[in-house]
XYZ file of C-alpha atoms in Angstrom:
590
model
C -36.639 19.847 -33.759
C -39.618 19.399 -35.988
C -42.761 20.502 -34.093
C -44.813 17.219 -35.034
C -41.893 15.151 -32.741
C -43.734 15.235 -30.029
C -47.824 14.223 -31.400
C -48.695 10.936 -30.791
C -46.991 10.879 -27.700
C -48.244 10.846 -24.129
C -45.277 12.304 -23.063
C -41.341 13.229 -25.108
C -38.837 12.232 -22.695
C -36.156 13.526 -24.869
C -37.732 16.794 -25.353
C -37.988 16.872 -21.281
C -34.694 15.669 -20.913
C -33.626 18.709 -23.259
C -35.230 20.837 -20.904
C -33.948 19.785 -18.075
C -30.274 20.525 -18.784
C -31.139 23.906 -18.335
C -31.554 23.608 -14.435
C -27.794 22.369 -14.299
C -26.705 26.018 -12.960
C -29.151 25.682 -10.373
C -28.840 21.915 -9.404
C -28.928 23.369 -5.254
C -32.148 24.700 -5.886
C -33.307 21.657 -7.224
C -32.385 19.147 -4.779
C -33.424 21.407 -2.371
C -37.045 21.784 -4.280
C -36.869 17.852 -4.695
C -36.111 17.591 -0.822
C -38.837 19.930 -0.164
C -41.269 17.495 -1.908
C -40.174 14.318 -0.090
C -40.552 16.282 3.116
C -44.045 17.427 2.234
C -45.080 13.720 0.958
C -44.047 12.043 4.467
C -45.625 15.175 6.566
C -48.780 15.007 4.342
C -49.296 11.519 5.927
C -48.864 11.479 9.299
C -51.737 13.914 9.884
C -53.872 11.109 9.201
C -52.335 8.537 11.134
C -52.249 10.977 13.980
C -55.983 11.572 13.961
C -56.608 7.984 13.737
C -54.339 7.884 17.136
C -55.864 10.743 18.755
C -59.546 8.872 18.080
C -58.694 5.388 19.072
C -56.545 6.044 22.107
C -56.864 9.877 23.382
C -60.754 10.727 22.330
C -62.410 6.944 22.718
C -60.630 6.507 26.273
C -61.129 10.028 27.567
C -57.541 10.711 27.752
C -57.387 14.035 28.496
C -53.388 14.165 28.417
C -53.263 11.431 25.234
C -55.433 14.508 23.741
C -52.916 17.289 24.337
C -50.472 14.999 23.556
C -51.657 14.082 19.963
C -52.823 17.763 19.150
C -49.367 19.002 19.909
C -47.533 16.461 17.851
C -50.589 17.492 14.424
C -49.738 21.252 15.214
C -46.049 20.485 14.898
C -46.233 18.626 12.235
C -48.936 21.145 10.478
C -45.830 24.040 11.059
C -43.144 22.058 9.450
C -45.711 21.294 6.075
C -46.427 24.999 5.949
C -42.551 25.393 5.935
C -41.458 23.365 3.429
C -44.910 24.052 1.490
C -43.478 27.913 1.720
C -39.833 26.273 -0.027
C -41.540 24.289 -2.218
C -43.183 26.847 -3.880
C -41.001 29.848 -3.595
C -38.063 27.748 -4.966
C -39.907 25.749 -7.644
C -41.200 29.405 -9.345
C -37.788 30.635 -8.859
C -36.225 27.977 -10.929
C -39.007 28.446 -13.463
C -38.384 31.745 -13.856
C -34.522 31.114 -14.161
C -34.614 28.755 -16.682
C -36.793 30.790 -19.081
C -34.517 33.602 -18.398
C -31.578 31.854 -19.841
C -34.124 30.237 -22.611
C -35.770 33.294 -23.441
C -31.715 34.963 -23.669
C -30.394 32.310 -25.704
C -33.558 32.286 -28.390
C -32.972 35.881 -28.560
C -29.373 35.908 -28.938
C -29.739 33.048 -31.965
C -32.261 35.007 -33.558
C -30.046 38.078 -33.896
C -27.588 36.052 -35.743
C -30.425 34.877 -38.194
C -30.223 35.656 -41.685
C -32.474 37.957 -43.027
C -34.205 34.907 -45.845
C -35.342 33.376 -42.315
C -37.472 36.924 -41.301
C -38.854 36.959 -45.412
C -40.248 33.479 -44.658
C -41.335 33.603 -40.846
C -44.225 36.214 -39.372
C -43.153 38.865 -36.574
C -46.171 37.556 -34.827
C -45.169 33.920 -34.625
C -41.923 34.740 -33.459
C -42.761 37.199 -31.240
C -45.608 34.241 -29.749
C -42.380 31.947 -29.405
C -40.486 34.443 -27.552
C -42.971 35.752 -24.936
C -45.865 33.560 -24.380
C -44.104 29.898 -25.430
C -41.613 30.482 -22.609
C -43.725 31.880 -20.367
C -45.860 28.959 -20.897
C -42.785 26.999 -19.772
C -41.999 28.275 -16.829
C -45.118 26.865 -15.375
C -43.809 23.355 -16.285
C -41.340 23.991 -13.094
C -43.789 26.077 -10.982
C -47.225 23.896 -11.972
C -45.979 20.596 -13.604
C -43.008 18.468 -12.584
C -42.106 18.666 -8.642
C -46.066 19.264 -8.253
C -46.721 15.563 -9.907
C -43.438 14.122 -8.242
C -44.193 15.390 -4.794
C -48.137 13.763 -5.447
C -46.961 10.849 -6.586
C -44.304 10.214 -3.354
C -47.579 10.939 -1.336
C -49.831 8.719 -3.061
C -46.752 5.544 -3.153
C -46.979 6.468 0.953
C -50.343 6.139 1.150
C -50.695 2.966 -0.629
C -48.021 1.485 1.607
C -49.851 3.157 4.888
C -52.917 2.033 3.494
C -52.050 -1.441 3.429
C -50.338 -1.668 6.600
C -52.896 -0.291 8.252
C -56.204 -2.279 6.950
C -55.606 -4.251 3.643
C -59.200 -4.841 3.155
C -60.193 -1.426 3.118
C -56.967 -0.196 0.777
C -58.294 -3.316 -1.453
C -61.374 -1.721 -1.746
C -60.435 1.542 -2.413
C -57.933 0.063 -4.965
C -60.846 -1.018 -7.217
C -61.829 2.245 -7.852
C -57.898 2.950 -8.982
C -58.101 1.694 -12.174
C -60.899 3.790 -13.616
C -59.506 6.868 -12.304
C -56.399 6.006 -13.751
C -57.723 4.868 -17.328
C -59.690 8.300 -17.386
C -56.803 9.833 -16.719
C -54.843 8.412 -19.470
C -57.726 9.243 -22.009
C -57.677 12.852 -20.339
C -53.900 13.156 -21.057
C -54.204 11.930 -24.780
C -56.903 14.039 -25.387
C -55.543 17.030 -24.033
C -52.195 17.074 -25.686
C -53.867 17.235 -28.867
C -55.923 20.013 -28.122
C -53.443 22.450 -26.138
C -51.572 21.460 -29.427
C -54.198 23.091 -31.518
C -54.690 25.860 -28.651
C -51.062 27.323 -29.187
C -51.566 27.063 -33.195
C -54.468 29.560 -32.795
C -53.075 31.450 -30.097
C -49.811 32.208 -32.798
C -52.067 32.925 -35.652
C -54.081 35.272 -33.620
C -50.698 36.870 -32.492
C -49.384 37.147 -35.947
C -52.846 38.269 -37.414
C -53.202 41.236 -34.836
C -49.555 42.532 -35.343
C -49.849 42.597 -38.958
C -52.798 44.747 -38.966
C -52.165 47.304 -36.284
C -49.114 48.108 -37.836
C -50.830 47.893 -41.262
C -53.522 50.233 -40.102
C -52.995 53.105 -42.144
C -53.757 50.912 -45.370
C -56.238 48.978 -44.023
C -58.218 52.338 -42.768
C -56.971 54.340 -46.459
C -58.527 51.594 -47.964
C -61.623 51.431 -46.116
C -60.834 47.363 -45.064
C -62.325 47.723 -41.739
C -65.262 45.547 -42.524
C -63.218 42.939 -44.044
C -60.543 42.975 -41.818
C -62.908 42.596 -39.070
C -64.575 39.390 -40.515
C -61.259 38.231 -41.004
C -60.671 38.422 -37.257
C -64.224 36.629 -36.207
C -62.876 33.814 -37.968
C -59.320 33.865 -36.510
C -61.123 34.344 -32.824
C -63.027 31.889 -33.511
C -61.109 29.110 -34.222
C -58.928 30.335 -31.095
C -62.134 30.057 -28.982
C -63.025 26.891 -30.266
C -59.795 25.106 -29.428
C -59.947 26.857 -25.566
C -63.797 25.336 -25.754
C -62.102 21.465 -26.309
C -60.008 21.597 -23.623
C -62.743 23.426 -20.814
C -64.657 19.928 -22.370
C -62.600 17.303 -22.008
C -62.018 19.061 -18.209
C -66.127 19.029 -18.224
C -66.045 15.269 -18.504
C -62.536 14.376 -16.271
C -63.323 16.179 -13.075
C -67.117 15.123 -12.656
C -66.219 11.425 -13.345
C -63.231 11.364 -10.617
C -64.907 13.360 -8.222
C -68.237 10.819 -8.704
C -65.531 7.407 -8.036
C -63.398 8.879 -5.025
C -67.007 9.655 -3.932
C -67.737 6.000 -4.467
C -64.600 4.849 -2.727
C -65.558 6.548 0.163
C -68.732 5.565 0.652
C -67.467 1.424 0.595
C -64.916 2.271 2.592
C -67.486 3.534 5.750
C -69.925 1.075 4.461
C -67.660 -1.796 4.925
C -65.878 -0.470 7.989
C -68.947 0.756 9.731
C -69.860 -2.748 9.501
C -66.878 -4.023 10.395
C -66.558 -2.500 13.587
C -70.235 -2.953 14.753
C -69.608 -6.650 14.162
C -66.449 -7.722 16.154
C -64.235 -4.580 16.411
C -61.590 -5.588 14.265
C -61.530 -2.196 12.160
C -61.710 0.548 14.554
C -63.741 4.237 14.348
C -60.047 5.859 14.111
C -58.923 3.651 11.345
C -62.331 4.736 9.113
C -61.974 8.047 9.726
C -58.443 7.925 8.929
C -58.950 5.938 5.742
C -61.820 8.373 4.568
C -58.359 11.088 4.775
C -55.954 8.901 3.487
C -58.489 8.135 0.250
C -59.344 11.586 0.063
C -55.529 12.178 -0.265
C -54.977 9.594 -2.604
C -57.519 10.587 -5.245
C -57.128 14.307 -4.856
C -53.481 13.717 -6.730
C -55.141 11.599 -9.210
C -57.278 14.710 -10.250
C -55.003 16.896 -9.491
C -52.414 15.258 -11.190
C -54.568 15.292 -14.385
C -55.088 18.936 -14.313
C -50.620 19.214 -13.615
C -49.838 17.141 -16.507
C -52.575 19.443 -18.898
C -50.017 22.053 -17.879
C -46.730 20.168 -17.793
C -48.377 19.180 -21.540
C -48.453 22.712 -22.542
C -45.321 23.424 -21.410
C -44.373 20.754 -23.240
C -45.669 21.909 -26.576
C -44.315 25.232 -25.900
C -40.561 23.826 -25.345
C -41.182 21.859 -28.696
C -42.098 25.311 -30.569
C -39.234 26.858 -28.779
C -36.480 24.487 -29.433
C -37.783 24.250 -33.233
C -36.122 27.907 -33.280
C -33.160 26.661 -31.230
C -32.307 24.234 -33.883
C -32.904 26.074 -36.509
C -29.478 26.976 -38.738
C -30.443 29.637 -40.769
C -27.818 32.526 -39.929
C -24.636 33.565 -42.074
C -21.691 31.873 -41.481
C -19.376 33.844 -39.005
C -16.004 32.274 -39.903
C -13.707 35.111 -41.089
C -10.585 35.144 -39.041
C -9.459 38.731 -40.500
C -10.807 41.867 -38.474
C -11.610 44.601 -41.044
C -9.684 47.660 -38.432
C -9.888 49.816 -41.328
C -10.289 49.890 -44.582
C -9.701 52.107 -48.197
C -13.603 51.132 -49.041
C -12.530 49.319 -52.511
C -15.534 46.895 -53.676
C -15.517 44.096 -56.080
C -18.564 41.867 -57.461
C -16.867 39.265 -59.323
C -19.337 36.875 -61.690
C -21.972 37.059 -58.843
C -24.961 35.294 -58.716
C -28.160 35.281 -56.315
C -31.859 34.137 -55.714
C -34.076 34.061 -52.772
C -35.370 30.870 -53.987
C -32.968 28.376 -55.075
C -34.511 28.100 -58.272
C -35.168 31.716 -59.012
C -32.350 33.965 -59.589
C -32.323 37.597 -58.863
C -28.726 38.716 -59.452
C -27.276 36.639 -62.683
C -23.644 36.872 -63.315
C -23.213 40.670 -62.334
C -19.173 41.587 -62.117
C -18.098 45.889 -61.002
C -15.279 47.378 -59.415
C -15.902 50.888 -57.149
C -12.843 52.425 -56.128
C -11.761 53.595 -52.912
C -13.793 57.585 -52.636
C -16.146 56.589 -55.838
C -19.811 57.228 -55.740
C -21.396 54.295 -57.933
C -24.560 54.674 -58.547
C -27.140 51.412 -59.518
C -30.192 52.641 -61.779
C -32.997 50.580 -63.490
C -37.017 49.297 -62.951
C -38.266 48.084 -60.091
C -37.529 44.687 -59.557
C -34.234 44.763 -61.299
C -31.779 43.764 -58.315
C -30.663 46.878 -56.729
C -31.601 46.439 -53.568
C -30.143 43.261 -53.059
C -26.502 44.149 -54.256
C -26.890 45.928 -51.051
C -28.176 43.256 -48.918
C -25.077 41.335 -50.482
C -22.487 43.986 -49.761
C -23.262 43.510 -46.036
C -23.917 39.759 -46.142
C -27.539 39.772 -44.949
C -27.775 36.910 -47.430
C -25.202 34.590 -48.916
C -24.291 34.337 -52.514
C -25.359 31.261 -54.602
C -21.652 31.570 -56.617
C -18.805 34.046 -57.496
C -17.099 36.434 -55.163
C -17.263 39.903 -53.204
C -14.099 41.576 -52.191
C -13.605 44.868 -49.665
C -9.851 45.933 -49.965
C -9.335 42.863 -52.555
C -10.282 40.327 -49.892
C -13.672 38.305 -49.773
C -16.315 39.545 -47.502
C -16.423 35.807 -46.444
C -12.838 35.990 -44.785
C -13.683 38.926 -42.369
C -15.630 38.661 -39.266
C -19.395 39.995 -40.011
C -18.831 42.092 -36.838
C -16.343 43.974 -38.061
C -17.538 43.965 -41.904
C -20.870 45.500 -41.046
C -19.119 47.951 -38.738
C -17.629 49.570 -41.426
C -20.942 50.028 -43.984
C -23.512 52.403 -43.078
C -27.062 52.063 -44.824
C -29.654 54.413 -45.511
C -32.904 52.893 -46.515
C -35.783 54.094 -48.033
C -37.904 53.249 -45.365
C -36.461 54.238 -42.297
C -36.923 52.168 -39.502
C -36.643 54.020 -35.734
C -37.168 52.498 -32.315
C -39.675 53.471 -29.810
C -36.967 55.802 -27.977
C -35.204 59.380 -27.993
C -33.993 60.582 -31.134
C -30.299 60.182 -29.473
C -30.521 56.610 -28.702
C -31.996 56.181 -32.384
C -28.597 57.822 -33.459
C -25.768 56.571 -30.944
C -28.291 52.960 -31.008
C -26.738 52.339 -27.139
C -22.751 52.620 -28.867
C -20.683 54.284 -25.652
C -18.259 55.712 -28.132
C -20.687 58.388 -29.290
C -21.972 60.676 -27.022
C -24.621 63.101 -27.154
C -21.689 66.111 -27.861
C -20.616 64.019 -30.919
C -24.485 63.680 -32.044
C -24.703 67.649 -31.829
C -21.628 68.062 -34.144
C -22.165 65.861 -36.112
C -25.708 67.482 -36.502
C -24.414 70.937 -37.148
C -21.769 69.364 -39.540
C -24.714 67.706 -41.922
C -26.996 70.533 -41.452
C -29.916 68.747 -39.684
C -29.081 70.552 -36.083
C -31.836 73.186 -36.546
C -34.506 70.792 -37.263
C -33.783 68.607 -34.244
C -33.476 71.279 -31.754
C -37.113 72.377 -32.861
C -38.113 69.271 -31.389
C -39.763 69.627 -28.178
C -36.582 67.942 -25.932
C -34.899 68.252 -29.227
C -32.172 65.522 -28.811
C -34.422 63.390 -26.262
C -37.248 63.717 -28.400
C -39.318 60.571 -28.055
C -40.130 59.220 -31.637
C -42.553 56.380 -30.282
C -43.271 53.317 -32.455
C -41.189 53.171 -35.838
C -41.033 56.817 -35.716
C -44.690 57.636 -35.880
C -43.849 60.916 -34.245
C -41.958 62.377 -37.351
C -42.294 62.742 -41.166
C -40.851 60.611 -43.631
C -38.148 63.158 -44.650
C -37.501 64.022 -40.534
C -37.010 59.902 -40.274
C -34.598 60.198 -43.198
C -32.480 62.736 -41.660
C -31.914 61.147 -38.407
C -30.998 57.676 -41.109
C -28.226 60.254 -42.383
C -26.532 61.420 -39.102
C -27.190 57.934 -37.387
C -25.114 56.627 -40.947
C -22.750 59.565 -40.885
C -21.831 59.235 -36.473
C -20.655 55.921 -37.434
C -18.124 57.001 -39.890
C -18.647 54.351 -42.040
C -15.824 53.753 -44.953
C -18.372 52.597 -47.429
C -21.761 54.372 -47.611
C -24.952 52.708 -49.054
C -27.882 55.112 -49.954
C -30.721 52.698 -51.217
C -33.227 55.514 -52.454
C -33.177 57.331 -49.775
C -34.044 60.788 -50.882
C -37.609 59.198 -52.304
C -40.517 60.399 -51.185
C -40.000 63.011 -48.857
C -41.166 67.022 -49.438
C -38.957 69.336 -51.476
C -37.089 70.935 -48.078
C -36.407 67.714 -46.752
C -35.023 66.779 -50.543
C -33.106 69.568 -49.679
C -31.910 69.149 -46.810
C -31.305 65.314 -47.836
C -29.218 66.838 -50.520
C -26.901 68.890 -48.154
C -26.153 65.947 -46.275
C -25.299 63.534 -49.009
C -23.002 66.004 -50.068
C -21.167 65.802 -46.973
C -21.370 62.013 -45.890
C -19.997 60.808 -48.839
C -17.222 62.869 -49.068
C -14.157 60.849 -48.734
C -15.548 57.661 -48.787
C -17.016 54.812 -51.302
C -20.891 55.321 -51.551
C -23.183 53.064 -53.378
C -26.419 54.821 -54.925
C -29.372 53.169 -55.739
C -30.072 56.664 -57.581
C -33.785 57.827 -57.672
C -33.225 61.577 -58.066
C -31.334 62.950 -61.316
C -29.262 65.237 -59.015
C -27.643 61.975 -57.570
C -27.223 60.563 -60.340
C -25.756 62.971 -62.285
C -22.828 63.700 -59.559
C -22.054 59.527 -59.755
C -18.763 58.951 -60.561
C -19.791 55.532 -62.169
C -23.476 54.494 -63.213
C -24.400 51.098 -63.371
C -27.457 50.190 -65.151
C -29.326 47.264 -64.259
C -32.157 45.262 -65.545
C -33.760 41.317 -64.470
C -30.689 41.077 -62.630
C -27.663 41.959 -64.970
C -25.896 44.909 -65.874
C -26.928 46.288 -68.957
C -24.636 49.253 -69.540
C -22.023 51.411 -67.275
C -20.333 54.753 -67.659
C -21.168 58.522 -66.384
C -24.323 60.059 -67.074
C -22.785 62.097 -70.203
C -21.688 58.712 -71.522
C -24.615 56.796 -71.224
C -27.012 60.194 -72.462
C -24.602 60.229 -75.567
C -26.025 55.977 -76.530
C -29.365 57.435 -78.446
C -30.202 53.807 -78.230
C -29.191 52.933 -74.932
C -31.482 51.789 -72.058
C -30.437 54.715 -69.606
C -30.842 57.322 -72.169
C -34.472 55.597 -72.831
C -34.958 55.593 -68.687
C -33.564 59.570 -67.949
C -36.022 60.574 -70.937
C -39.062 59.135 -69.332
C -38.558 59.303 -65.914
C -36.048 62.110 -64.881
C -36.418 65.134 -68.112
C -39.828 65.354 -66.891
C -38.284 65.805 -62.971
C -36.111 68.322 -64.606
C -38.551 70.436 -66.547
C -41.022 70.431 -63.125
């Protein structure tokens, strides 16, 4: 759903209706919330006509019994309000809170499943606004918004009718004030659609804006940015402020305007009774008093009802922002029917071809075979499509044409589930959770306890390190790892790869940039995780390449020569011999 659906509309009743169907699991609690506000409509009411009683036949006669009488029935009545008041607003938050629950788990669950071209194009910040403060922001439609306005607008339809039973020339003259309450109301709504709109733009830019920069502050700071960065953020706060300053405006102008006509109303209303009843008697004291209530209670709704639809509104927008993720159909296609139980780690590119933009290829025609144990390892410039034969291999993106196989059968026929389960990466730049080292390893799988971690750890050669951790194992890495080194977060990438016993093994420079006894220790346990299995190399030290079984050279997307790294040294011409001279015989003579 497009987020411009809903402007230019007072109100989207299919966007409500949308939102709606998520109370079906809870349709008790809302009759019961709905019966709450019927109840508290009709008790609302009869306070007034009971003081109107107690006046013109307990207090005006001296009835002294009549008085108990009356007082008795208002406290009654005052008990059962407070009751279903109590229901009415325990049960309406409670239904708010469930239904962004089950919001807030489906939007979560979808966006798991997205594919990783959606993440390239969409800011962390945004996303993160969508999933925390959009349905938040919708909750209060249930809590704030919709049985608030219903349960006003039953009293106010009672009131009218009580109104006009009881004196219909007073209710006619507080029924010309109606109309300007209402048609300020209307302008209200309009106005403030637009700018709670614009409010939840800003609010997402200064979301994404903040995000970015804390956990870009090491370059902005290394950089010395500060100043700029800050001016950045005046302007971002700024606009943010500004569109809060529109809406606190248009509320500037509403409430003093409604509060000046009720005001009005009130005063005809005594003026003409008062007059009334001096002349002939017609209109008694009671029936003023209780029509100065009853219009007190009839345009408190219409204000308040103003300030419940500026949040219904914003719920609104925020269910519009929400669902535009719902809709959205941007994850891989999980149709395989074959479960990939085990597998020999054979992998085929056949002819394949790939660009992030549909106009732009990356990967152009490329075609290899690794065989079930081989190490293959991809060389070439930056830019030249290595990393994304690995984003391929584990379909975080689909192909444009051509065909990958594992064990001879397309990647396409096998569930991703059970695809992905069976490739471990190793990235350059390690990403770790705010959590123990274990978790960061075993990420929540009950098959792998901590026993299995420890071996495991021993088996690699990374044991020692860990254990001179303090709490070793539970070691608490904080936020993206910010606790360890680059070479410590590449370790734990290794044994978390190598506890998962992957049959095919992607290393996508992962023993760049780190110090020469993490390289070493790197080393030791590359050695032993890709023993008996296929491994793919994105090869940025000679020692790794130069124990490849197969070395693929790539460049602008195709592959430019293949062979071992005697083979290609022995083409005087060729591009790899041209690449090992400049970049690795000068990493071999250091």
């Amino acid at each position: 759903m497009s987020e411009k659906s809903t402007k230019g509309k007072a109100f989207d009743f299919k966007l409500f209706g949308r939102l709606l169907s998520f109370t079906r699991p809870y349709r008790l609690v809302f009759y019961l919330v709905g019966l709450a506000a019927v109840a508290m409509s009709a008790l609302g009411v009869l306070r007034p006509i009971l003081l109107q009683y107690t006046i013109d036949l307990a207090i005006l006669p001296r009835d002294h019994e009549g008085l108990v009488f009356f007082l008795s029935l208002m406290v009654g009545v005052l008990v059962l309000e407070v009751a279903f008041q109590f229901a009415f607003i325990y049960y309406t938050n409670w239904l708010g809170q469930h239904v962004i629950r089950d919001i807030r788990r489906k939007l979560f669950d979808l966006m798991l499943s997205f594919r990783m071209q959606y993440f390239d194009k969409n800011a962390v910040g945004r996303l993160t606004t969508r999933a925390v403060n959009d349905i938040e922001t919708i909750s209060s439609i249930f809590s704030q918004g919709l049985f608030m306005i219903i349960s006003d607008l039953l009293k106010m339809l009672v009131i009218i009718g009580i109104m006009l039973y009881r004196s219909w020339e007073l209710a006619l003259i507080v029924f010309t004030i109606l109309p300007i309450i209402l048609y300020a109301t209307r302008l209200f709504q309009r106005a403030m659609k637009s700018a709670f709109e614009e409010v939840r733009t800003q609010v997402a830019n200064l979301n994404s804006f903040v995000q970015e920069r804390l956990s870009g502050m090491k370059i902005v700071q290394l950089f010395t940015r500060e100043e700029t960065e800050y001016r950045n953020f005046e302007e971002i706060n700024e606009r943010h402020k500004k569109a809060w300053i529109k809406t606190v405006w248009y509320n500037s102008i509403f409430f003093p305007i409604a509060e000046m006509t009720s005001s009005v109303a009130i005063g005809l209303v005594v003026w003409y009774g008062g007059l009334n009843a001096t002349l002939d008697g017609a209109i008694t004291l009671g029936t003023i008093v209780a029509f100065i209530e009853l219009a007190q209670m009839l345009f408190r709704p219409l204000r308040q009802i103003a300030d419940k639809f500026n949040t219904l509104q914003m719920g609104m927008v925020a269910a519009n922002r929400v669902f535009g993720i719902l809709d959205t159909r941007s994850h891989i296609s999980d149709t395989g029917q074959m479960e990939l139980t085990s597998t020999d780690g054979a992998i085929e590119f056949e002819n394949v071809r790939f660009g992030y933009k549909t106009d732009e290829e990356v990967i152009k025609g490329i075609s290899f075979r690794a065989e079930p144990g081989q190490t293959i390892a991809l060389v070439g410039a930056t830019g030249a499509g290595k990393s994304t034969i690995v984003n391929l291999l584990s379909r975080f993106y689909e192909i444009n044409s051509g065909v990958i196989r594992v064990d001879g059968h397309s990647i396409k026929d096998y569930s991703l589930r059970s695809l992905r389960s069976h490739i471990a990466i190793v990235l350059q730049d390690v990403f770790l959770f705010a959590d123990s080292i274990l978790n960061n390893i075993t990420l929540g799988d009950p098959d792998i306890d901590e026993e299995t971690v420890i071996q495991a750890a021993k088996a690699i050669g990374v044991h020692e390190f860990i254990s001179s951790l303090p709490g070793g194992y539970h070691f608490d890495v904080k936020e993206r790892g910010g606790m360890l080194s680059s070479g410590q977060r590449q370790l734990i990438a290794f044994l978390r790869a190598y506890v998962s016993d992957p049959s095919v093994l992607v290393l996508d420079e992962a023993t760049s940039s780190v110090d020469s006894y993490s390289e070493e220790l790197i080393q030791q346990a590359t050695e032993k995780i890709t023993q008996g299995r296929t491994s793919v190399v994105i090869a940025h030290r000679l020692a790794t390449v130069k124990k490849a079984d197969v070395i693929l050279v790539m460049e602008a997307g195709k592959i430019v020569e293949t062979g071992t790294h005697k083979e290609l040294l022995q083409k005087t011409d060729g591009y790899y011999r041209a690449l090992y001279e400049v970049q690795f015989m000068a990493e071999e003579m250091t």
